Amino acid sequence: MKPRVRFAPSPTGYLHIGGARTALFNWLYARHTGGTFILRIEDTDAARNSQEAVEVILSGLRWLGLDWDEGPLTGDATGASKGNCGPYFQSQRKENYQRRVEALLSRGLAYEHEGAVKFRMTREPITIHDLVVGDVVRKLTDREEVDPDFVILRSDGQPVFHLVNVIDDLEMDITHIIRGEDHLSNTAKHIALFQAFGVKPPHYAHIPLILNGDGSKMSKRDTGASLTSYLDDGFLPEAVINYLCLLGWSPKDNREKLSRAEVIERFDLPQILRHNARFDYEKLLWLQGEYARELADDRFYELAVHAFAKAEIDTNKFPLAYVKAALDTCKGKFKLFSELPAYAGFYFRDEIIYQPDDAKKVFIPENKPRLEKLRDAFTKLSENQSPITFDQFWNSLSRGGKSLMGDEYRITEDGQLHILSPKNENKDFHITKETVAKYFEILSQKKSDDFKYDFGTYFYRVFLTIRNSFEAATLELALKATATELGVKAGVLIHPTRLAVTGNPHGPSLYHLLEVLGKEKSLARIEKAFEKFS
RNA sequence: GACCCUAUGGUCUAGCGGUUAGGACACUGCCCUUUCACGGCGGUAGCCCGGGUUCGAUUCCCGGUAGGGUCGCCA
């Protein structure tokens, strides 16, 4: 018999990233084995559930490309579905539960208690044969020793999770239950229920949980907990899928970037890891960059236009060829589509918006390994020569002219510790607006010393208008020649020009963006910038 | 409190009774480079602790510690 697996979320209004991975692993197992992937909505808590909340789940799974073979087609609990084991909403399966509970009652396996119905739970330890964790012997806890029985029907007549979960898995012929490890302890109850119904329990596979970057439990409020946030931030579903595969599962051959088909081929339950994994946003971002770079043009344009639209930039007002040419200069240069409006908005805006200076700051909290090292060192010193201040600590690091890690340190007045990377005077590659302002100044001085014309007018008119062609290659040659003529490095011309035209010290290739932007716009912006800066 | 799971650099992981403990992200040095990004070549950093088994333990066993989960008329 082919495996039948299911993803059974509760519609709470959002899809947890951990839930998405549970869905993914179920889906992968079904696709790998040629089995069936079922989506079931556990909406027993009527007060909390809504059609919108179900839609969030459906759209999330669709975005990830996790198609289900059986399950609802819309968020409407009474609406259409596919598959022979419906309905796939628990709110529509009440009679089944009632019937099953009555059977248990009549056989003395359950009993009424204060208006509710409780299941007579065995007091013996139950062994769970888990495909990931191995055999687990679950004993009763001290509280359960007092009363091992648990409620299966509330006093208001509503069935409880443990009951409905088991009944549906039973009636839907689920063969493998792949779910989060948070259910491992509960599994003993479920096995006991299956046995009470006279059925052999399905196979279990409990997968490790996803934790926050700091190792704490990822809860609803944590950033990145909701799948929707990845869609909103402009992530690609293939990047998210790939990353999720790598959390708690390994192809075991050092591959990191795997296509969907490759994962389906390799995926199996025994390779699932047994320990929880922390969510590493940086690594996801890396994969995002990998996939973003190799996006097919059509899809790239579509996503880019959408990203601009979200930032209220209407690219449709521009000729299609212009939009495409503009976007071509950006491809492979950014990772998240949410970055695009700030990165390339200058192509489509009349006014230049001077973007905030995003030069990298070397501030200790972003530098965890070192921070921990420093903390260790500080702790040791504090223990040995207490009391010690941060100043003394720093002095000890600097003793003999060498710092601990070969870097310079500085402690500010508020006690914050900063690391200053060694300065390299030969490098001016980290362009900030400050640097650019300096270049403007150099250019202004050139004007008074060497030229009798207004510099901005002179240089840019000559450089940009005298040429017949306004093409990237020509522009590059002309600019470099002019720099030589002026006796300055090319960067002294390049960076002010970039800032003038784009409003950003970083961006696409200057020559290419000038070509796309065109002579008129480029010149107008340059002149305006000279008024502003010089 | 009880029960259950887990433990390889900062993070995700590969691996093995004898290895120079491998890869990726991040960090970092150099090269390339107009910036950003990409790419190339390097670097820092790891087997949680204590016992036991063994000629030998990161690997097997036990204990501790730490992290996570569960013990609901939530799911």
XYZ file of C-alpha atoms (C1' of nucleotides) in Angstrom:
609
model
C 0.000 0.000 0.000
C 1.290 3.396 -0.984
C 1.891 5.786 1.911
C -0.821 8.253 2.777
C 0.401 11.275 4.710
C -1.312 14.413 5.843
C -0.681 17.956 6.944
C -3.295 18.952 9.503
C -2.958 22.594 10.495
C -5.269 24.549 12.707
C -6.439 27.751 11.011
C -5.162 30.403 13.372
C -4.719 33.141 10.793
C -1.133 32.456 9.955
C 1.135 29.645 8.844
C 4.090 29.056 11.093
C 7.400 28.477 9.362
C 7.729 25.249 11.347
C 4.309 24.184 10.134
C 5.381 24.940 6.597
C 8.353 22.645 7.031
C 6.135 19.900 8.466
C 3.976 20.245 5.377
C 7.094 20.163 3.225
C 8.432 16.968 4.780
C 5.069 15.258 4.408
C 4.827 16.417 0.821
C 8.377 15.286 0.065
C 7.721 11.877 1.536
C 4.557 11.474 -0.513
C 6.270 12.572 -3.705
C 9.315 10.415 -3.031
C 7.267 7.287 -2.431
C 4.534 7.974 -4.953
C 2.091 8.234 -2.071
C -0.742 10.614 -1.319
C -0.465 13.996 0.371
C -3.609 15.047 2.188
C -4.512 18.441 3.599
C -6.909 18.419 6.509
C -8.084 21.500 8.368
C -8.365 21.058 12.112
C -10.974 23.707 12.829
C -12.587 22.274 15.924
C -12.166 25.513 17.806
C -15.062 27.267 16.088
C -14.602 30.600 17.832
C -11.110 31.065 16.526
C -11.509 29.808 13.001
C -12.506 31.699 9.909
C -12.463 31.192 6.191
C -9.786 33.869 5.869
C -7.583 31.977 8.298
C -7.878 28.876 6.138
C -7.069 30.867 3.015
C -3.797 31.927 4.611
C -2.822 28.269 4.868
C -3.965 27.363 1.385
C -2.217 30.316 -0.237
C 0.931 29.685 1.778
C 1.138 26.087 0.630
C 0.364 27.086 -2.942
C 3.075 29.732 -2.858
C 5.557 27.077 -1.755
C 4.309 24.763 -4.478
C 3.160 22.069 -2.060
C 0.168 20.712 -3.916
C -2.171 18.331 -2.106
C -3.825 15.286 -3.633
C -6.765 15.329 -1.280
C -8.226 18.203 0.665
C -10.143 21.450 0.386
C -10.092 23.553 -2.755
C -11.158 26.732 -0.987
C -11.254 28.114 2.518
C -14.960 27.414 2.752
C -15.511 24.532 5.172
C -18.634 23.473 3.307
C -17.131 24.160 -0.099
C -15.645 21.918 -2.743
C -12.817 19.509 -2.067
C -11.039 16.681 -3.826
C -10.481 13.149 -2.563
C -12.653 10.312 -1.313
C -12.122 10.745 2.415
C -13.846 14.075 2.900
C -14.987 16.263 4.332
C -11.512 17.608 5.027
C -12.650 20.102 7.629
C -13.057 18.689 11.105
C -15.935 21.039 11.741
C -17.823 18.974 9.122
C -17.047 15.608 10.659
C -18.825 15.925 13.986
C -21.041 12.839 13.531
C -17.996 10.611 13.155
C -16.603 11.790 16.440
C -19.921 11.428 18.203
C -20.321 7.899 16.895
C -16.818 6.919 17.952
C -17.198 8.382 21.412
C -20.428 6.484 21.918
C -18.686 3.285 20.899
C -15.996 3.900 23.484
C -18.615 4.714 26.125
C -20.597 1.570 25.429
C -17.491 -0.543 25.716
C -16.471 1.075 28.975
C -13.299 2.564 27.472
C -14.529 6.046 28.211
C -16.755 7.540 30.862
C -18.594 10.713 31.692
C -17.081 13.062 34.180
C -18.486 16.463 35.163
C -20.301 16.743 31.870
C -17.256 15.857 29.817
C -16.175 12.479 28.476
C -12.805 11.107 29.532
C -10.796 8.317 27.969
C -9.588 5.490 30.175
C -5.846 5.725 29.591
C -3.590 2.794 30.341
C -1.199 3.156 33.249
C 1.427 1.029 31.552
C 4.318 2.682 29.712
C 3.733 2.839 25.951
C 6.472 2.253 23.439
C 6.456 4.536 20.424
C 8.279 3.128 17.407
C 9.419 6.351 15.846
C 11.024 6.324 12.409
C 13.216 9.290 13.276
C 13.857 9.059 16.998
C 13.761 5.289 17.410
C 11.875 3.417 20.104
C 10.670 5.716 22.841
C 9.217 4.377 26.067
C 6.798 6.935 27.416
C 6.072 6.611 31.124
C 3.418 8.554 32.987
C 4.404 11.848 34.560
C 3.698 12.485 38.210
C 0.517 14.369 37.397
C -0.645 11.649 35.068
C -0.006 9.090 37.817
C -2.712 10.842 39.811
C -5.147 10.706 36.915
C -3.938 9.287 33.587
C -7.336 9.684 31.911
C -7.853 12.634 29.594
C -10.812 14.526 28.210
C -11.926 13.595 24.692
C -15.268 15.400 24.665
C -15.688 18.740 26.408
C -18.662 19.498 28.578
C -20.048 21.582 25.717
C -19.939 18.488 23.526
C -16.981 19.617 21.412
C -14.365 16.927 20.723
C -10.757 17.493 21.704
C -7.670 17.479 19.480
C -6.324 14.083 20.548
C -9.617 12.415 19.719
C -10.346 14.009 16.362
C -6.775 13.735 15.235
C -6.749 9.999 15.799
C -10.207 9.366 14.360
C -9.453 11.284 11.176
C -6.090 9.646 10.705
C -7.814 6.324 11.147
C -10.688 7.039 8.797
C -8.484 8.654 6.184
C -6.192 5.606 6.177
C -3.139 7.627 7.098
C -0.109 5.340 7.074
C 2.646 7.716 8.232
C 2.300 10.581 10.653
C 5.101 13.073 10.113
C 4.795 15.930 12.578
C 6.734 18.131 14.950
C 8.530 16.672 17.915
C 6.270 18.687 20.202
C 3.769 15.881 19.659
C 6.092 13.071 20.679
C 4.951 12.939 24.291
C 1.312 13.040 23.218
C 1.774 10.113 20.903
C 1.276 7.629 23.732
C -2.265 8.923 24.090
C -2.843 8.591 20.390
C -1.536 5.047 20.283
C -3.816 4.120 23.168
C -6.765 5.580 21.270
C -5.929 3.687 18.100
C -5.785 0.509 20.149
C -9.100 1.313 21.796
C -10.609 1.563 18.320
C -9.110 -1.819 17.557
C -6.734 -0.504 14.947
C -2.988 -0.775 14.589
C -1.493 2.727 14.886
C 0.222 4.245 11.849
C 3.972 4.781 11.585
C 5.247 7.845 13.370
C 8.069 10.175 12.402
C 8.652 13.108 14.732
C 10.764 15.810 13.200
C 12.850 18.277 15.208
C 11.618 21.785 15.865
C 12.787 25.061 14.388
C 14.181 27.457 16.970
C 14.990 31.157 16.818
C 18.518 32.198 15.983
C 19.275 32.523 19.674
C 18.011 29.033 20.455
C 14.750 30.033 22.038
C 11.430 28.652 20.974
C 9.996 30.306 17.900
C 6.598 31.635 18.759
C 4.012 33.553 16.777
C 5.344 36.968 17.607
C 8.943 36.265 16.616
C 10.082 37.816 13.364
C 10.260 35.259 10.628
C 7.782 32.958 12.345
C 5.083 33.590 9.781
C 5.464 32.213 6.286
C 3.700 35.294 4.931
C 6.565 37.497 6.060
C 8.863 35.782 3.561
C 6.455 36.439 0.756
C 6.153 40.063 1.854
C 9.919 40.513 2.063
C 10.317 39.415 -1.523
C 11.771 35.972 -0.936
C 11.533 33.371 -3.657
C 9.608 30.237 -2.719
C 12.329 28.017 -4.150
C 14.846 29.624 -1.783
C 12.574 29.160 1.212
C 11.862 25.547 0.252
C 15.531 24.784 -0.263
C 16.449 26.328 3.068
C 13.680 24.530 4.923
C 14.854 21.218 3.487
C 18.270 21.832 4.983
C 16.850 22.427 8.460
C 16.610 19.025 10.040
C 17.368 17.025 6.948
C 20.585 16.492 5.074
C 21.338 14.982 1.671
C 24.612 13.902 3.319
C 26.763 14.701 0.339
C 27.754 18.300 1.100
C 25.240 19.698 -1.352
C 23.472 22.817 -0.156
C 21.647 24.071 -3.183
C 19.212 21.451 -4.389
C 16.344 21.656 -6.808
C 12.927 20.425 -5.833
C 13.315 17.343 -8.030
C 16.673 16.495 -6.488
C 15.256 16.686 -2.998
C 12.268 14.522 -3.900
C 14.629 11.917 -5.259
C 16.854 11.898 -2.188
C 14.402 12.568 0.605
C 13.669 9.836 3.102
C 12.741 9.594 6.743
C 15.940 8.002 8.132
C 18.020 11.003 7.054
C 15.989 13.343 9.183
C 18.057 14.729 12.036
C 17.079 14.197 15.613
C 17.969 17.561 17.113
C 16.323 20.943 16.852
C 17.741 23.485 14.452
C 18.121 27.218 14.777
C 16.819 29.380 12.005
C 19.690 31.083 10.216
C 18.342 34.076 8.352
C 21.717 34.798 6.761
C 21.907 31.419 5.131
C 18.394 31.729 3.798
C 19.412 35.092 2.393
C 22.382 33.487 0.681
C 20.161 30.906 -0.988
C 17.779 33.684 -1.944
C 20.653 35.438 -3.706
C 21.605 32.239 -5.480
C 18.111 31.764 -6.846
C 17.495 35.439 -7.538
C 20.583 35.628 -9.720
C 19.505 32.831 -12.002
C 15.865 33.801 -12.341
C 14.404 33.547 -15.822
C 13.941 37.011 -17.310
C 10.167 36.923 -17.548
C 9.715 35.949 -13.936
C 12.347 38.426 -12.840
C 10.537 41.283 -14.583
C 7.221 40.213 -13.174
C 8.496 40.064 -9.590
C 10.379 43.318 -9.997
C 7.381 45.191 -11.356
C 5.341 43.845 -8.475
C 7.957 45.005 -5.975
C 7.930 48.495 -7.484
C 4.161 48.565 -7.442
C 4.188 47.769 -3.740
C 6.394 50.822 -3.240
C 3.930 52.870 -5.282
C 6.172 53.148 -8.283
C 4.224 52.545 -11.460
C 6.610 51.159 -14.035
C 3.807 50.911 -16.577
C 4.139 54.613 -17.215
C 7.467 53.896 -18.895
C 8.163 52.183 -22.196
C 8.565 48.448 -21.801
C 12.023 48.494 -23.356
C 13.140 51.116 -20.840
C 11.820 49.117 -17.887
C 13.515 45.959 -19.071
C 16.799 47.696 -19.764
C 16.670 49.276 -16.323
C 15.956 45.982 -14.618
C 18.701 44.258 -16.549
C 21.234 46.482 -14.837
C 19.963 45.279 -11.445
C 19.739 41.556 -11.938
C 22.097 39.617 -9.729
C 22.970 42.716 -7.735
C 20.357 42.454 -5.011
C 18.836 39.576 -3.118
C 15.439 40.544 -1.801
C 12.851 42.071 -4.094
C 11.838 44.335 -1.254
C 15.243 46.017 -1.695
C 14.548 46.899 -5.287
C 12.605 50.181 -4.918
C 15.425 51.716 -2.887
C 18.046 50.213 -5.168
C 16.657 51.152 -8.538
C 13.794 53.550 -7.875
C 15.848 56.333 -9.455
C 14.996 54.964 -12.898
C 11.323 55.680 -12.343
C 11.160 58.665 -10.033
C 11.355 62.300 -11.062
C 12.861 63.418 -7.814
C 16.113 61.977 -6.609
C 15.754 60.572 -3.129
C 19.001 60.560 -1.294
C 19.087 57.144 0.303
C 20.386 56.683 3.827
C 24.045 55.895 3.979
C 24.250 52.154 4.394
C 27.986 51.853 4.900
C 28.779 48.825 6.977
C 29.175 49.506 10.648
C 31.490 47.376 12.670
C 29.575 47.234 15.859
C 30.156 44.380 18.188
C 26.720 42.799 18.460
C 26.879 41.986 14.745
C 30.086 40.158 15.357
C 29.062 37.322 17.549
C 32.102 35.055 17.570
C 34.312 37.910 18.620
C 31.838 39.232 21.072
C 31.719 35.897 22.802
C 35.462 35.678 22.855
C 35.647 39.101 24.382
C 33.012 38.262 26.920
C 34.930 35.145 27.876
C 38.112 37.112 28.274
C 36.329 39.761 30.256
C 34.724 37.197 32.516
C 38.047 35.540 33.178
C 39.677 38.830 34.016
C 36.802 39.765 36.266
C 37.123 36.513 38.126
C 40.852 36.811 38.633
C 41.272 40.476 39.324
C 37.971 41.709 40.559
C 36.686 44.271 40.282
C 37.533 45.360 36.788
C 36.026 48.015 34.592
C 35.637 47.906 30.865
C 38.372 50.523 30.607
C 40.801 48.335 32.448
C 39.707 45.442 30.330
C 40.407 47.358 27.190
C 43.789 48.442 28.468
C 44.649 44.853 29.121
C 43.720 43.951 25.590
C 45.854 46.715 24.199
C 48.871 46.011 26.352
C 52.077 45.632 24.361
C 50.525 47.410 21.405
C 48.597 44.376 20.325
C 44.955 43.830 20.700
C 43.399 40.479 21.279
C 42.258 39.810 17.756
C 44.556 42.123 15.857
C 41.882 44.772 15.694
C 41.455 48.093 17.355
C 38.926 48.445 20.087
C 37.216 51.453 21.469
C 34.876 51.785 24.371
C 32.487 54.662 24.139
C 31.352 56.679 27.115
C 28.178 54.702 27.545
C 30.241 51.579 28.015
C 29.617 50.110 24.560
C 32.484 48.239 23.058
C 33.245 48.854 19.385
C 35.606 47.006 17.136
C 37.363 49.067 14.524
C 38.774 47.057 11.702
C 42.303 48.017 10.713
C 42.170 50.880 8.285
C 43.566 50.462 4.847
C 44.491 53.845 3.461
C 44.887 52.507 -0.044
C 41.308 51.497 -0.218
C 38.498 53.833 -0.952
C 36.137 51.150 -2.093
C 33.735 51.531 0.780
C 32.009 54.506 -0.632
C 29.947 56.597 1.732
C 28.274 59.911 1.155
C 31.051 61.474 3.161
C 33.586 60.211 0.668
C 31.486 61.404 -2.206
C 31.183 64.848 -0.669
C 34.949 64.925 -0.468
C 35.119 64.108 -4.174
C 32.756 66.920 -4.963
C 35.068 69.179 -3.041
C 38.078 67.987 -4.990
C 36.236 68.658 -8.200
C 35.259 72.125 -7.055
C 38.861 72.948 -6.279
C 39.868 71.728 -9.697
C 37.555 74.314 -11.058
C 39.297 77.224 -9.362
C 42.825 76.014 -9.886
C 42.870 74.537 -13.334
C 39.821 75.732 -15.168
C 38.432 79.067 -15.978
C 34.966 77.637 -16.487
C 32.457 76.480 -13.973
C 33.553 72.941 -13.396
C 30.250 71.201 -13.457
C 29.255 72.823 -16.663
C 32.637 72.397 -18.229
C 33.279 68.795 -17.420
C 29.874 67.330 -17.790
C 28.896 69.275 -20.862
C 32.094 68.298 -22.571
C 32.098 64.776 -21.342
C 28.499 63.941 -21.796
C 27.221 66.022 -24.663
C 30.078 66.205 -27.061
C 29.857 62.530 -27.741
C 27.476 61.337 -30.299
C 26.734 58.090 -28.630
C 25.532 57.773 -25.088
C 26.493 54.147 -24.687
C 28.033 52.384 -21.738
C 31.316 51.520 -23.431
C 31.786 55.003 -24.817
C 30.856 56.600 -21.538
C 33.433 54.526 -19.727
C 36.215 55.460 -22.109
C 35.257 59.112 -22.025
C 35.021 59.253 -18.284
C 38.345 57.561 -17.758
C 40.019 59.772 -20.316
C 38.613 62.838 -18.631
C 39.814 61.631 -15.247
C 43.301 61.246 -16.630
C 43.086 64.686 -18.133
C 42.092 66.161 -14.811
C 44.754 64.221 -12.951
C 42.322 62.437 -10.651
C 41.381 58.825 -10.098
C 38.361 57.630 -12.012
C 36.501 57.198 -8.740
C 36.609 60.919 -8.118
C 34.350 61.358 -11.121
C 32.419 58.156 -10.833
C 31.082 58.409 -7.322
C 29.780 61.960 -7.414
C 28.134 61.139 -10.718
C 26.477 58.067 -9.260
C 25.233 59.940 -6.239
C 23.989 62.792 -8.408
C 22.102 60.547 -10.758
C 20.799 57.853 -8.443
C 20.824 59.399 -4.976
C 22.649 56.360 -3.686
C 26.338 55.666 -3.172
C 25.680 52.083 -4.338
C 23.870 50.800 -7.355
C 24.090 49.239 -10.788
C 27.021 49.714 -13.119
C 27.353 53.484 -13.614
C 27.928 53.440 -17.363
C 25.065 51.105 -17.981
C 22.662 52.979 -15.800
C 23.584 56.264 -17.532
C 22.931 54.675 -20.888
C 19.524 53.445 -19.766
C 18.611 56.687 -18.071
C 19.558 58.677 -21.149
C 21.458 61.846 -21.791
C 18.791 64.321 -20.840
C 17.838 62.973 -17.453
C 21.444 62.240 -16.551
C 22.602 65.746 -17.311
C 19.711 67.395 -15.564
C 20.372 65.421 -12.408
C 24.080 66.098 -12.500
C 23.568 69.823 -12.798
C 21.127 69.838 -9.974
C 23.490 67.895 -7.771
C 26.277 70.356 -8.404
C 24.057 73.143 -7.257
C 23.310 71.176 -4.153
C 26.784 70.000 -3.230
C 29.246 72.567 -4.504
C 7.939 18.773 39.985
C 7.571 14.349 36.641
C 8.139 12.257 31.859
C 10.339 12.443 26.844
C 13.923 14.103 23.046
C 18.660 16.186 21.829
C 24.128 17.715 22.092
C 30.425 18.298 16.057
C 33.191 25.829 14.975
C 28.741 31.646 16.000
C 24.786 28.873 12.664
C 23.214 24.571 9.393
C 25.633 20.057 8.870
C 29.181 15.513 6.984
C 31.850 11.852 9.358
C 34.466 7.914 12.026
C 36.571 2.872 17.435
C 42.786 5.086 14.964
C 40.873 11.124 10.017
C 45.744 16.845 9.085
C 37.543 16.053 11.898
C 35.078 17.587 5.583
C 31.384 21.163 3.396
C 28.051 25.550 3.500
C 26.452 30.335 5.768
C 28.539 34.134 8.709
C 33.206 36.615 10.063
C 37.913 37.863 8.073
C 42.829 38.678 4.619
C 44.305 39.145 -0.488
C 42.995 39.370 -5.825
C 39.341 41.165 -9.412
C 36.500 45.690 -9.408
C 33.547 52.613 -10.330
C 30.062 51.198 -5.948
C 27.113 47.087 -4.540
C 27.003 42.116 -5.887
C 29.428 37.960 -8.221
C 33.848 35.189 -8.803
C 39.041 33.282 -7.404
C 42.764 32.089 -3.609
C 43.717 32.067 1.808
C 42.531 32.613 7.300
C 40.166 32.384 12.461
C 36.956 29.005 14.853
C 34.416 22.738 16.607
C 33.670 17.079 18.651
C 29.378 20.053 26.227
C 31.626 18.015 31.044
C 32.947 13.663 34.142
C 33.432 8.539 34.587
C 33.524 3.565 32.237
C 34.550 -0.173 28.062
C 38.988 -0.383 24.869
C 45.733 -0.835 23.128
C 43.036 3.603 21.542
C 36.965 7.255 22.202
C 34.585 12.917 19.092
C 32.399 8.021 17.812
C 29.968 2.770 22.295
C 27.779 2.722 27.690
C 26.494 5.388 32.317
C 26.046 9.922 35.002
C 26.012 15.237 35.040
C 25.082 19.797 32.627
C 22.684 22.571 29.012
C 18.838 23.310 25.382
C 14.048 21.841 23.648
C 9.312 19.354 24.231
C 5.070 17.324 27.052
C 2.058 16.613 31.377
C -5.172 21.584 29.229
C -12.461 20.841 28.762
C -5.514 24.730 23.243
C -4.066 22.513 18.715
